[in-house]
mmCIF file with all atom_site columns, C-alpha atoms and ligand atoms in Angstrom:
data_model
loop_
_atom_site.group_PDB
_atom_site.id
_atom_site.type_symbol
_atom_site.label_atom_id
_atom_site.label_alt_id
_atom_site.label_comp_id
_atom_site.label_asym_id
_atom_site.label_entity_id
_atom_site.label_seq_id
_atom_site.pdbx_PDB_ins_code
_atom_site.Cartn_x
_atom_site.Cartn_y
_atom_site.Cartn_z
_atom_site.occupancy
_atom_site.B_iso_or_equiv
_atom_site.pdbx_formal_charge
_atom_site.auth_seq_id
_atom_site.auth_comp_id
_atom_site.auth_asym_id
_atom_site.auth_atom_id
_atom_site.pdbx_PDB_model_num
ATOM   1   C  CA  . MET X 1 1   ? 0.000   0.000  0.000   1.00 72.00 ? 12  MET X CA  1
ATOM   2   C  CA  . SER X 1 2   ? 1.470   3.347  -1.034  1.00 83.00 ? 13  SER X CA  1
ATOM   3   C  CA  . ILE X 1 3   ? -0.615  5.691  1.114   1.00 95.00 ? 14  ILE X CA  1
ATOM   4   C  CA  . THR X 1 4   ? 1.208   6.823  4.253   1.00 96.00 ? 15  THR X CA  1
ATOM   5   C  CA  . LEU X 1 5   ? 1.281   9.933  6.410   1.00 98.00 ? 16  LEU X CA  1
ATOM   6   C  CA  . PRO X 1 6   ? 4.128   12.063 5.057   1.00 97.00 ? 17  PRO X CA  1
ATOM   7   C  CA  . PRO X 1 7   ? 6.249   13.803 7.694   1.00 97.00 ? 18  PRO X CA  1
ATOM   8   C  CA  . LEU X 1 8   ? 5.928   17.552 8.050   1.00 98.00 ? 19  LEU X CA  1
ATOM   9   C  CA  . PRO X 1 9   ? 8.472   19.336 5.839   1.00 98.00 ? 20  PRO X CA  1
ATOM   10  C  CA  . TYR X 1 10  ? 9.737   21.185 8.955   1.00 98.00 ? 21  TYR X CA  1
ATOM   11  C  CA  . ALA X 1 11  ? 9.888   20.749 12.717  1.00 98.00 ? 22  ALA X CA  1
ATOM   12  C  CA  . LEU X 1 12  ? 6.693   20.931 14.764  1.00 98.00 ? 23  LEU X CA  1
ATOM   13  C  CA  . ASP X 1 13  ? 7.759   24.266 16.246  1.00 98.00 ? 24  ASP X CA  1
ATOM   14  C  CA  . ALA X 1 14  ? 9.240   25.721 13.060  1.00 98.00 ? 25  ALA X CA  1
ATOM   15  C  CA  . LEU X 1 15  ? 6.250   27.953 12.319  1.00 98.00 ? 26  LEU X CA  1
ATOM   16  C  CA  . GLU X 1 16  ? 6.085   29.516 15.771  1.00 98.00 ? 27  GLU X CA  1
ATOM   17  C  CA  . PRO X 1 17  ? 4.982   32.049 16.870  1.00 98.00 ? 28  PRO X CA  1
ATOM   18  C  CA  . HIS X 1 18  ? 2.494   32.139 13.977  1.00 98.00 ? 29  HIS X CA  1
ATOM   19  C  CA  . LEU X 1 19  ? 1.343   28.518 14.318  1.00 98.00 ? 30  LEU X CA  1
ATOM   20  C  CA  . SER X 1 20  ? 2.234   26.712 17.516  1.00 98.00 ? 31  SER X CA  1
ATOM   21  C  CA  . ARG X 1 21  ? 3.800   23.311 18.057  1.00 98.00 ? 32  ARG X CA  1
ATOM   22  C  CA  . ARG X 1 22  ? 0.521   22.298 19.673  1.00 98.00 ? 33  ARG X CA  1
ATOM   23  C  CA  . THR X 1 23  ? -1.513  23.274 16.602  1.00 98.00 ? 34  THR X CA  1
ATOM   24  C  CA  . LEU X 1 24  ? 0.826   21.482 14.206  1.00 98.00 ? 35  LEU X CA  1
ATOM   25  C  CA  . GLY X 1 25  ? 0.995   18.443 16.449  1.00 98.00 ? 36  GLY X CA  1
ATOM   26  C  CA  . VAL X 1 26  ? -2.777  18.050 16.603  1.00 98.00 ? 37  VAL X CA  1
ATOM   27  C  CA  . HIS X 1 27  ? -3.391  19.066 13.002  1.00 98.00 ? 38  HIS X CA  1
ATOM   28  C  CA  . HIS X 1 28  ? -0.760  16.790 11.465  1.00 98.00 ? 39  HIS X CA  1
ATOM   29  C  CA  . GLY X 1 29  ? -0.684  14.009 14.031  1.00 98.00 ? 40  GLY X CA  1
ATOM   30  C  CA  . ASN X 1 30  ? -4.425  13.715 14.594  1.00 98.00 ? 41  ASN X CA  1
ATOM   31  C  CA  . HIS X 1 31  ? -6.458  15.309 11.780  1.00 98.00 ? 42  HIS X CA  1
ATOM   32  C  CA  . HIS X 1 32  ? -4.192  14.653 8.784   1.00 98.00 ? 43  HIS X CA  1
ATOM   33  C  CA  . ALA X 1 33  ? -3.247  11.244 10.149  1.00 98.00 ? 44  ALA X CA  1
ATOM   34  C  CA  . ALA X 1 34  ? -6.915  10.296 10.508  1.00 98.00 ? 45  ALA X CA  1
ATOM   35  C  CA  . TYR X 1 35  ? -7.643  11.121 6.868   1.00 98.00 ? 46  TYR X CA  1
ATOM   36  C  CA  . VAL X 1 36  ? -4.691  8.966  5.806   1.00 98.00 ? 47  VAL X CA  1
ATOM   37  C  CA  . ALA X 1 37  ? -5.782  6.094  8.063   1.00 98.00 ? 48  ALA X CA  1
ATOM   38  C  CA  . LYS X 1 38  ? -9.346  6.221  6.741   1.00 98.00 ? 49  LYS X CA  1
ATOM   39  C  CA  . THR X 1 39  ? -8.125  6.260  3.140   1.00 98.00 ? 50  THR X CA  1
ATOM   40  C  CA  . ARG X 1 40  ? -5.915  3.238  3.829   1.00 98.00 ? 51  ARG X CA  1
ATOM   41  C  CA  . ALA X 1 41  ? -8.798  1.366  5.425   1.00 97.00 ? 52  ALA X CA  1
ATOM   42  C  CA  . LEU X 1 42  ? -11.169 2.117  2.551   1.00 98.00 ? 53  LEU X CA  1
ATOM   43  C  CA  . ILE X 1 43  ? -8.794  0.994  -0.219  1.00 97.00 ? 54  ILE X CA  1
ATOM   44  C  CA  . GLN X 1 44  ? -7.623  -2.165 1.516   1.00 96.00 ? 55  GLN X CA  1
ATOM   45  C  CA  . ARG X 1 45  ? -8.217  -5.209 -0.675  1.00 95.00 ? 56  ARG X CA  1
ATOM   46  C  CA  . THR X 1 46  ? -9.631  -3.081 -3.498  1.00 96.00 ? 57  THR X CA  1
ATOM   47  C  CA  . PRO X 1 47  ? -8.128  -2.362 -6.938  1.00 94.00 ? 58  PRO X CA  1
ATOM   48  C  CA  . LEU X 1 48  ? -7.040  1.027  -5.575  1.00 96.00 ? 59  LEU X CA  1
ATOM   49  C  CA  . GLU X 1 49  ? -4.766  -0.552 -2.966  1.00 95.00 ? 60  GLU X CA  1
ATOM   50  C  CA  . SER X 1 50  ? -1.589  0.307  -4.896  1.00 95.00 ? 61  SER X CA  1
ATOM   51  C  CA  . ALA X 1 51  ? -2.836  3.546  -6.466  1.00 97.00 ? 62  ALA X CA  1
ATOM   52  C  CA  . THR X 1 52  ? -1.307  6.915  -5.704  1.00 96.00 ? 63  THR X CA  1
ATOM   53  C  CA  . LEU X 1 53  ? -3.183  9.395  -3.549  1.00 97.00 ? 64  LEU X CA  1
ATOM   54  C  CA  . GLU X 1 54  ? -3.914  11.591 -6.573  1.00 96.00 ? 65  GLU X CA  1
ATOM   55  C  CA  . GLU X 1 55  ? -5.315  8.599  -8.452  1.00 97.00 ? 66  GLU X CA  1
ATOM   56  C  CA  . ILE X 1 56  ? -7.552  7.711  -5.504  1.00 97.00 ? 67  ILE X CA  1
ATOM   57  C  CA  . VAL X 1 57  ? -8.882  11.281 -5.263  1.00 98.00 ? 68  VAL X CA  1
ATOM   58  C  CA  . LEU X 1 58  ? -9.642  11.421 -8.980  1.00 97.00 ? 69  LEU X CA  1
ATOM   59  C  CA  . SER X 1 59  ? -11.165 7.951  -9.044  1.00 96.00 ? 70  SER X CA  1
ATOM   60  C  CA  . SER X 1 60  ? -13.486 8.587  -6.133  1.00 97.00 ? 71  SER X CA  1
ATOM   61  C  CA  . ALA X 1 61  ? -14.528 12.161 -6.928  1.00 96.00 ? 72  ALA X CA  1
ATOM   62  C  CA  . GLU X 1 62  ? -17.822 11.264 -8.532  1.00 93.00 ? 73  GLU X CA  1
ATOM   63  C  CA  . GLN X 1 63  ? -18.234 7.690  -7.388  1.00 91.00 ? 74  GLN X CA  1
ATOM   64  C  CA  . ASP X 1 64  ? -17.472 7.282  -3.699  1.00 96.00 ? 75  ASP X CA  1
ATOM   65  C  CA  . LYS X 1 65  ? -18.113 10.249 -1.414  1.00 96.00 ? 76  LYS X CA  1
ATOM   66  C  CA  . THR X 1 66  ? -16.655 8.603  1.679   1.00 98.00 ? 77  THR X CA  1
ATOM   67  C  CA  . LEU X 1 67  ? -13.378 7.699  -0.019  1.00 98.00 ? 78  LEU X CA  1
ATOM   68  C  CA  . PHE X 1 68  ? -13.241 11.073 -1.760  1.00 98.00 ? 79  PHE X CA  1
ATOM   69  C  CA  . ASN X 1 69  ? -13.653 13.000 1.493   1.00 98.00 ? 80  ASN X CA  1
ATOM   70  C  CA  . ALA X 1 70  ? -10.879 11.041 3.213   1.00 98.00 ? 81  ALA X CA  1
ATOM   71  C  CA  . SER X 1 71  ? -8.410  10.940 0.320   1.00 98.00 ? 82  SER X CA  1
ATOM   72  C  CA  . ALA X 1 72  ? -8.964  14.530 -0.831  1.00 98.00 ? 83  ALA X CA  1
ATOM   73  C  CA  . GLN X 1 73  ? -8.450  15.751 2.724   1.00 98.00 ? 84  GLN X CA  1
ATOM   74  C  CA  . ALA X 1 74  ? -5.230  13.729 2.885   1.00 98.00 ? 85  ALA X CA  1
ATOM   75  C  CA  . TRP X 1 75  ? -4.075  15.289 -0.393  1.00 98.00 ? 86  TRP X CA  1
ATOM   76  C  CA  . ASN X 1 76  ? -5.147  18.819 0.592   1.00 98.00 ? 87  ASN X CA  1
ATOM   77  C  CA  . HIS X 1 77  ? -3.267  18.625 3.889   1.00 98.00 ? 88  HIS X CA  1
ATOM   78  C  CA  . GLU X 1 78  ? -0.072  17.390 2.241   1.00 98.00 ? 89  GLU X CA  1
ATOM   79  C  CA  . PHE X 1 79  ? -0.348  20.357 -0.147  1.00 98.00 ? 90  PHE X CA  1
ATOM   80  C  CA  . TYR X 1 80  ? -1.075  22.756 2.720   1.00 98.00 ? 91  TYR X CA  1
ATOM   81  C  CA  . TRP X 1 81  ? 2.035   21.842 4.708   1.00 98.00 ? 92  TRP X CA  1
ATOM   82  C  CA  . GLN X 1 82  ? 4.151   22.602 1.666   1.00 98.00 ? 93  GLN X CA  1
ATOM   83  C  CA  . SER X 1 83  ? 2.326   25.900 1.141   1.00 98.00 ? 94  SER X CA  1
ATOM   84  C  CA  . MET X 1 84  ? 4.017   27.237 4.284   1.00 98.00 ? 95  MET X CA  1
ATOM   85  C  CA  . ARG X 1 85  ? 7.640   27.501 5.374   1.00 98.00 ? 96  ARG X CA  1
ATOM   86  C  CA  . PRO X 1 86  ? 9.563   28.994 8.274   1.00 98.00 ? 97  PRO X CA  1
ATOM   87  C  CA  . GLY X 1 87  ? 10.483  32.553 7.375   1.00 97.00 ? 98  GLY X CA  1
ATOM   88  C  CA  . GLY X 1 88  ? 7.964   32.656 4.558   1.00 98.00 ? 99  GLY X CA  1
ATOM   89  C  CA  . GLY X 1 89  ? 5.360   35.255 3.774   1.00 98.00 ? 100 GLY X CA  1
ATOM   90  C  CA  . GLY X 1 90  ? 5.568   38.707 2.318   1.00 95.00 ? 101 GLY X CA  1
ATOM   91  C  CA  . GLU X 1 91  ? 5.914   39.699 -1.309  1.00 96.00 ? 102 GLU X CA  1
ATOM   92  C  CA  . ALA X 1 92  ? 5.890   37.019 -3.972  1.00 98.00 ? 103 ALA X CA  1
ATOM   93  C  CA  . HIS X 1 93  ? 8.999   36.584 -6.099  1.00 97.00 ? 104 HIS X CA  1
ATOM   94  C  CA  . GLY X 1 94  ? 9.945   34.946 -9.368  1.00 97.00 ? 105 GLY X CA  1
ATOM   95  C  CA  . ALA X 1 95  ? 7.434   33.712 -11.922 1.00 97.00 ? 106 ALA X CA  1
ATOM   96  C  CA  . ILE X 1 96  ? 4.522   33.701 -9.483  1.00 98.00 ? 107 ILE X CA  1
ATOM   97  C  CA  . ALA X 1 97  ? 5.073   37.414 -8.773  1.00 98.00 ? 108 ALA X CA  1
ATOM   98  C  CA  . GLN X 1 98  ? 4.800   38.223 -12.471 1.00 97.00 ? 109 GLN X CA  1
ATOM   99  C  CA  . LEU X 1 99  ? 1.627   36.155 -12.781 1.00 97.00 ? 110 LEU X CA  1
ATOM   100 C  CA  . ILE X 1 100 ? 0.065   37.793 -9.725  1.00 98.00 ? 111 ILE X CA  1
ATOM   101 C  CA  . GLU X 1 101 ? 0.755   41.246 -11.111 1.00 97.00 ? 112 GLU X CA  1
ATOM   102 C  CA  . ALA X 1 102 ? -0.619  40.265 -14.532 1.00 97.00 ? 113 ALA X CA  1
ATOM   103 C  CA  . SER X 1 103 ? -3.725  38.724 -12.959 1.00 97.00 ? 114 SER X CA  1
ATOM   104 C  CA  . PHE X 1 104 ? -4.534  41.071 -10.052 1.00 97.00 ? 115 PHE X CA  1
ATOM   105 C  CA  . GLY X 1 105 ? -2.695  44.277 -10.945 1.00 97.00 ? 116 GLY X CA  1
ATOM   106 C  CA  . THR X 1 106 ? -0.722  44.455 -7.706  1.00 97.00 ? 117 THR X CA  1
ATOM   107 C  CA  . GLN X 1 107 ? 0.360   42.101 -4.948  1.00 97.00 ? 118 GLN X CA  1
ATOM   108 C  CA  . SER X 1 108 ? -1.673  44.179 -2.539  1.00 97.00 ? 119 SER X CA  1
ATOM   109 C  CA  . ALA X 1 109 ? -4.815  43.552 -4.615  1.00 98.00 ? 120 ALA X CA  1
ATOM   110 C  CA  . PHE X 1 110 ? -4.015  39.832 -4.558  1.00 98.00 ? 121 PHE X CA  1
ATOM   111 C  CA  . SER X 1 111 ? -3.641  39.886 -0.776  1.00 98.00 ? 122 SER X CA  1
ATOM   112 C  CA  . GLN X 1 112 ? -6.947  41.676 -0.285  1.00 98.00 ? 123 GLN X CA  1
ATOM   113 C  CA  . GLN X 1 113 ? -8.792  39.184 -2.494  1.00 98.00 ? 124 GLN X CA  1
ATOM   114 C  CA  . PHE X 1 114 ? -7.107  36.227 -0.793  1.00 98.00 ? 125 PHE X CA  1
ATOM   115 C  CA  . VAL X 1 115 ? -8.141  37.503 2.641   1.00 98.00 ? 126 VAL X CA  1
ATOM   116 C  CA  . THR X 1 116 ? -11.715 37.950 1.423   1.00 98.00 ? 127 THR X CA  1
ATOM   117 C  CA  . ALA X 1 117 ? -11.918 34.468 -0.126  1.00 98.00 ? 128 ALA X CA  1
ATOM   118 C  CA  . ALA X 1 118 ? -10.361 32.711 2.864   1.00 98.00 ? 129 ALA X CA  1
ATOM   119 C  CA  . GLY X 1 119 ? -12.224 34.807 5.404   1.00 97.00 ? 130 GLY X CA  1
ATOM   120 C  CA  . ASP X 1 120 ? -15.626 34.508 3.765   1.00 96.00 ? 131 ASP X CA  1
ATOM   121 C  CA  . GLN X 1 121 ? -15.510 30.745 3.159   1.00 95.00 ? 132 GLN X CA  1
ATOM   122 C  CA  . PHE X 1 122 ? -18.497 29.666 5.249   1.00 92.00 ? 133 PHE X CA  1
ATOM   123 C  CA  . GLY X 1 123 ? -17.814 26.756 7.555   1.00 93.00 ? 134 GLY X CA  1
ATOM   124 C  CA  . SER X 1 124 ? -14.997 24.345 6.782   1.00 96.00 ? 135 SER X CA  1
ATOM   125 C  CA  . GLY X 1 125 ? -12.920 24.556 3.652   1.00 97.00 ? 136 GLY X CA  1
ATOM   126 C  CA  . TRP X 1 126 ? -9.908  25.858 1.819   1.00 98.00 ? 137 TRP X CA  1
ATOM   127 C  CA  . ALA X 1 127 ? -8.762  28.870 -0.177  1.00 98.00 ? 138 ALA X CA  1
ATOM   128 C  CA  . TRP X 1 128 ? -6.431  28.303 -3.099  1.00 98.00 ? 139 TRP X CA  1
ATOM   129 C  CA  . LEU X 1 129 ? -4.237  30.109 -5.556  1.00 98.00 ? 140 LEU X CA  1
ATOM   130 C  CA  . VAL X 1 130 ? -4.633  28.262 -8.859  1.00 98.00 ? 141 VAL X CA  1
ATOM   131 C  CA  . LEU X 1 131 ? -3.390  28.583 -12.426 1.00 97.00 ? 142 LEU X CA  1
ATOM   132 C  CA  . GLU X 1 132 ? -6.118  28.640 -15.054 1.00 96.00 ? 143 GLU X CA  1
ATOM   133 C  CA  . ASP X 1 133 ? -5.877  29.676 -18.687 1.00 94.00 ? 144 ASP X CA  1
ATOM   134 C  CA  . GLY X 1 134 ? -2.490  31.312 -18.201 1.00 93.00 ? 145 GLY X CA  1
ATOM   135 C  CA  . LEU X 1 135 ? -3.481  33.494 -15.252 1.00 96.00 ? 146 LEU X CA  1
ATOM   136 C  CA  . VAL X 1 136 ? -3.705  32.904 -11.512 1.00 97.00 ? 147 VAL X CA  1
ATOM   137 C  CA  . ARG X 1 137 ? -7.009  32.961 -9.630  1.00 97.00 ? 148 ARG X CA  1
ATOM   138 C  CA  . ILE X 1 138 ? -8.132  32.683 -6.034  1.00 98.00 ? 149 ILE X CA  1
ATOM   139 C  CA  . ILE X 1 139 ? -10.858 30.177 -5.315  1.00 98.00 ? 150 ILE X CA  1
ATOM   140 C  CA  . ALA X 1 140 ? -12.436 28.740 -2.181  1.00 98.00 ? 151 ALA X CA  1
ATOM   141 C  CA  . THR X 1 141 ? -13.661 25.172 -1.767  1.00 98.00 ? 152 THR X CA  1
ATOM   142 C  CA  . SER X 1 142 ? -15.831 23.675 0.958   1.00 97.00 ? 153 SER X CA  1
ATOM   143 C  CA  . ASN X 1 143 ? -15.113 20.631 3.085   1.00 97.00 ? 154 ASN X CA  1
ATOM   144 C  CA  . ALA X 1 144 ? -12.763 18.292 1.161   1.00 96.00 ? 155 ALA X CA  1
ATOM   145 C  CA  . HIS X 1 145 ? -13.287 19.766 -2.298  1.00 97.00 ? 156 HIS X CA  1
ATOM   146 C  CA  . THR X 1 146 ? -10.085 20.400 -4.179  1.00 97.00 ? 157 THR X CA  1
ATOM   147 C  CA  . PRO X 1 147 ? -9.022  21.926 -7.499  1.00 97.00 ? 158 PRO X CA  1
ATOM   148 C  CA  . LEU X 1 148 ? -7.161  18.676 -8.156  1.00 96.00 ? 159 LEU X CA  1
ATOM   149 C  CA  . THR X 1 149 ? -10.374 17.375 -9.761  1.00 96.00 ? 160 THR X CA  1
ATOM   150 C  CA  . THR X 1 150 ? -10.648 20.372 -12.116 1.00 96.00 ? 161 THR X CA  1
ATOM   151 C  CA  . PRO X 1 151 ? -8.545  21.789 -14.951 1.00 94.00 ? 162 PRO X CA  1
ATOM   152 C  CA  . GLN X 1 152 ? -7.153  24.360 -12.488 1.00 95.00 ? 163 GLN X CA  1
ATOM   153 C  CA  . VAL X 1 153 ? -3.571  23.754 -11.344 1.00 96.00 ? 164 VAL X CA  1
ATOM   154 C  CA  . PRO X 1 154 ? -3.263  24.270 -7.571  1.00 97.00 ? 165 PRO X CA  1
ATOM   155 C  CA  . LEU X 1 155 ? -0.295  26.440 -6.585  1.00 98.00 ? 166 LEU X CA  1
ATOM   156 C  CA  . LEU X 1 156 ? -0.864  27.224 -2.878  1.00 98.00 ? 167 LEU X CA  1
ATOM   157 C  CA  . THR X 1 157 ? -3.549  26.633 -0.282  1.00 98.00 ? 168 THR X CA  1
ATOM   158 C  CA  . ILE X 1 158 ? -4.628  27.683 3.197   1.00 98.00 ? 169 ILE X CA  1
ATOM   159 C  CA  . ASP X 1 159 ? -6.694  25.388 5.401   1.00 98.00 ? 170 ASP X CA  1
ATOM   160 C  CA  . VAL X 1 160 ? -9.555  27.370 6.951   1.00 98.00 ? 171 VAL X CA  1
ATOM   161 C  CA  . TRP X 1 161 ? -11.138 24.506 8.865   1.00 97.00 ? 172 TRP X CA  1
ATOM   162 C  CA  . GLU X 1 162 ? -11.312 25.627 12.491  1.00 97.00 ? 173 GLU X CA  1
ATOM   163 C  CA  . HIS X 1 163 ? -8.911  22.875 13.542  1.00 97.00 ? 174 HIS X CA  1
ATOM   164 C  CA  . ALA X 1 164 ? -6.173  24.682 11.543  1.00 98.00 ? 175 ALA X CA  1
ATOM   165 C  CA  . TYR X 1 165 ? -6.164  27.774 13.751  1.00 98.00 ? 176 TYR X CA  1
ATOM   166 C  CA  . TYR X 1 166 ? -8.517  27.527 16.733  1.00 98.00 ? 177 TYR X CA  1
ATOM   167 C  CA  . LEU X 1 167 ? -5.904  26.628 19.375  1.00 98.00 ? 178 LEU X CA  1
ATOM   168 C  CA  . ASP X 1 168 ? -3.847  29.699 18.445  1.00 98.00 ? 179 ASP X CA  1
ATOM   169 C  CA  . TYR X 1 169 ? -6.429  32.188 17.211  1.00 98.00 ? 180 TYR X CA  1
ATOM   170 C  CA  . GLN X 1 170 ? -9.807  30.914 18.508  1.00 97.00 ? 181 GLN X CA  1
ATOM   171 C  CA  . GLN X 1 171 ? -12.491 32.513 16.303  1.00 96.00 ? 182 GLN X CA  1
ATOM   172 C  CA  . ARG X 1 172 ? -10.087 35.097 14.821  1.00 97.00 ? 183 ARG X CA  1
ATOM   173 C  CA  . ARG X 1 173 ? -9.704  33.504 11.406  1.00 97.00 ? 184 ARG X CA  1
ATOM   174 C  CA  . LEU X 1 174 ? -8.621  36.810 9.845   1.00 98.00 ? 185 LEU X CA  1
ATOM   175 C  CA  . ASP X 1 175 ? -5.609  36.998 12.181  1.00 98.00 ? 186 ASP X CA  1
ATOM   176 C  CA  . TYR X 1 176 ? -4.602  33.490 11.093  1.00 98.00 ? 187 TYR X CA  1
ATOM   177 C  CA  . ILE X 1 177 ? -4.948  34.455 7.418   1.00 98.00 ? 188 ILE X CA  1
ATOM   178 C  CA  . ALA X 1 178 ? -2.855  37.592 8.026   1.00 98.00 ? 189 ALA X CA  1
ATOM   179 C  CA  . ALA X 1 179 ? -0.126  35.498 9.681   1.00 98.00 ? 190 ALA X CA  1
ATOM   180 C  CA  . PHE X 1 180 ? -0.222  33.047 6.745   1.00 98.00 ? 191 PHE X CA  1
ATOM   181 C  CA  . LEU X 1 181 ? 0.256   35.835 4.202   1.00 98.00 ? 192 LEU X CA  1
ATOM   182 C  CA  . GLY X 1 182 ? 2.714   37.845 6.261   1.00 98.00 ? 193 GLY X CA  1
ATOM   183 C  CA  . HIS X 1 183 ? 4.957   35.143 7.705   1.00 98.00 ? 194 HIS X CA  1
ATOM   184 C  CA  . LEU X 1 184 ? 4.253   31.663 6.358   1.00 98.00 ? 195 LEU X CA  1
ATOM   185 C  CA  . ILE X 1 185 ? 3.229   31.501 2.691   1.00 98.00 ? 196 ILE X CA  1
ATOM   186 C  CA  . ASN X 1 186 ? 5.806   29.574 0.642   1.00 98.00 ? 197 ASN X CA  1
ATOM   187 C  CA  . TRP X 1 187 ? 6.249   31.315 -2.696  1.00 98.00 ? 198 TRP X CA  1
ATOM   188 C  CA  . ASP X 1 188 ? 9.002   28.861 -3.634  1.00 98.00 ? 199 ASP X CA  1
ATOM   189 C  CA  . PHE X 1 189 ? 6.387   26.079 -3.595  1.00 98.00 ? 200 PHE X CA  1
ATOM   190 C  CA  . ALA X 1 190 ? 4.140   28.095 -5.924  1.00 98.00 ? 201 ALA X CA  1
ATOM   191 C  CA  . ASN X 1 191 ? 7.056   28.585 -8.306  1.00 97.00 ? 202 ASN X CA  1
ATOM   192 C  CA  . GLN X 1 192 ? 7.825   24.853 -8.173  1.00 97.00 ? 203 GLN X CA  1
ATOM   193 C  CA  . ASN X 1 193 ? 4.223   24.053 -9.043  1.00 96.00 ? 204 ASN X CA  1
ATOM   194 C  CA  . LEU X 1 194 ? 4.325   26.521 -11.938 1.00 95.00 ? 205 LEU X CA  1
ATOM   195 C  CA  . ALA X 1 195 ? 7.500   24.912 -13.267 1.00 92.00 ? 206 ALA X CA  1
ATOM   196 C  CA  . ARG X 1 196 ? 6.293   21.344 -12.878 1.00 77.00 ? 207 ARG X CA  1
ATOM   197 C  CA  . PRO X 1 197 ? 2.570   20.967 -13.426 1.00 55.00 ? 208 PRO X CA  1
ATOM   198 C  CA  . ARG X 1 198 ? 1.394   17.800 -11.770 1.00 55.00 ? 209 ARG X CA  1
ATOM   199 C  CA  . GLU X 1 199 ? 1.191   14.758 -13.960 1.00 53.00 ? 210 GLU X CA  1
ATOM   200 C  CA  . VAL X 1 200 ? -1.386  12.319 -12.723 1.00 45.00 ? 211 VAL X CA  1
ATOM   201 C  CA  . GLY X 1 201 ? -2.872  9.222  -14.200 1.00 41.00 ? 212 GLY X CA  1
ATOM   202 C  CA  . VAL X 1 202 ? -6.310  7.727  -13.864 1.00 40.00 ? 213 VAL X CA  1
ATOM   203 C  CA  . PRO X 1 203 ? -6.233  4.057  -12.892 1.00 39.00 ? 214 PRO X CA  1
ATOM   204 C  CA  . ALA X 1 204 ? -7.338  1.664  -15.587 1.00 37.00 ? 215 ALA X CA  1
ATOM   205 C  CA  . LEU X 1 205 ? -10.181 0.377  -13.442 1.00 37.00 ? 216 LEU X CA  1
ATOM   206 C  CA  . VAL X 1 206 ? -12.049 3.664  -13.783 1.00 37.00 ? 217 VAL X CA  1
ATOM   207 C  CA  . GLY X 1 207 ? -11.028 4.210  -17.374 1.00 35.00 ? 218 GLY X CA  1
ATOM   208 C  CA  . THR X 1 208 ? -14.416 3.632  -18.930 1.00 31.00 ? 219 THR X CA  1
ATOM   209 C  CA  . GLY X 1 209 ? -16.884 5.675  -16.898 1.00 32.00 ? 220 GLY X CA  1
ATOM   210 C  CA  . LYS X 1 210 ? -18.155 9.209  -17.345 1.00 36.00 ? 221 LYS X CA  1
ATOM   211 C  CA  . ALA X 1 211 ? -16.169 10.362 -14.331 1.00 40.00 ? 222 ALA X CA  1
ATOM   212 C  CA  . ALA X 1 212 ? -12.983 8.916  -15.722 1.00 38.00 ? 223 ALA X CA  1
ATOM   213 C  CA  . ARG X 1 213 ? -13.558 10.614 -19.064 1.00 32.00 ? 224 ARG X CA  1
ATOM   214 C  CA  . SER X 1 214 ? -14.033 14.006 -17.464 1.00 42.00 ? 225 SER X CA  1
ATOM   215 C  CA  . GLN X 1 215 ? -10.999 13.410 -15.253 1.00 42.00 ? 226 GLN X CA  1
ATOM   216 C  CA  . SER X 1 216 ? -8.886  12.476 -18.274 1.00 38.00 ? 227 SER X CA  1
ATOM   217 C  CA  . GLN X 1 217 ? -10.014 15.590 -20.091 1.00 37.00 ? 228 GLN X CA  1
ATOM   218 C  CA  . ALA X 1 218 ? -9.215  17.719 -17.068 1.00 40.00 ? 229 ALA X CA  1
ATOM   219 C  CA  . ILE X 1 219 ? -5.779  16.172 -16.761 1.00 38.00 ? 230 ILE X CA  1
ATOM   220 C  CA  . GLY X 1 220 ? -5.155  16.629 -20.470 1.00 34.00 ? 231 GLY X CA  1
ATOM   221 C  CA  . ARG X 1 221 ? -5.933  20.324 -20.205 1.00 36.00 ? 232 ARG X CA  1
ATOM   222 C  CA  . ARG X 1 222 ? -3.674  20.618 -17.194 1.00 38.00 ? 233 ARG X CA  1
ATOM   223 C  CA  . LEU X 1 223 ? -0.575  19.230 -18.969 1.00 30.00 ? 234 LEU X CA  1
HETATM 224 FE FE1 . LIG U 2 .   ? -6.921  20.650 8.333   1.00 72.29 ? 29  LIG U FE1 1
#
């Protein structure tokens, strides 16, 4: 079985004082780990047992809500950890900076729209910076939903489920979003994603259904 809980890309206390060791310990060790464990349990002794996490997300998106919720949350969290780094935040640089200026006018305009999207997402969900049709966009998704199942290429994400920030910020989601933008966001990861769009494959076992066709089309547009 290929699905395991990946280690954090930094130490548990590396994002302090913006996100505490306690928050990262619970979020990674309990929440993320639970999504991985549930995914593993659901694919055991099925044709998806040796599939990659991306393949499981794409395969289950329209066919198995329980597996989709677990596997997409596992994928989203892995992407989220990489969207932050110690000493991150501030102005974008490199190719992503040029795209942000072409798409939003200024980095300040981007920041304002990101705060609005992440702050206004009702209930649990995610805000994302994605590449679509040569420009970058900000989108929000609810619960486990992810741009991975669309033609949009995810570049960065922030988790706005309460478990991501409540221990440090309680109900003050906007303070958490400000800390993410000011001190944590990992522009190097966005540039890596721009340089290497994800290549994913749909398992043969779902290669004949409507969902698989739409997934294949989405992947084709992405590459
Ligand atoms: Fe989370």
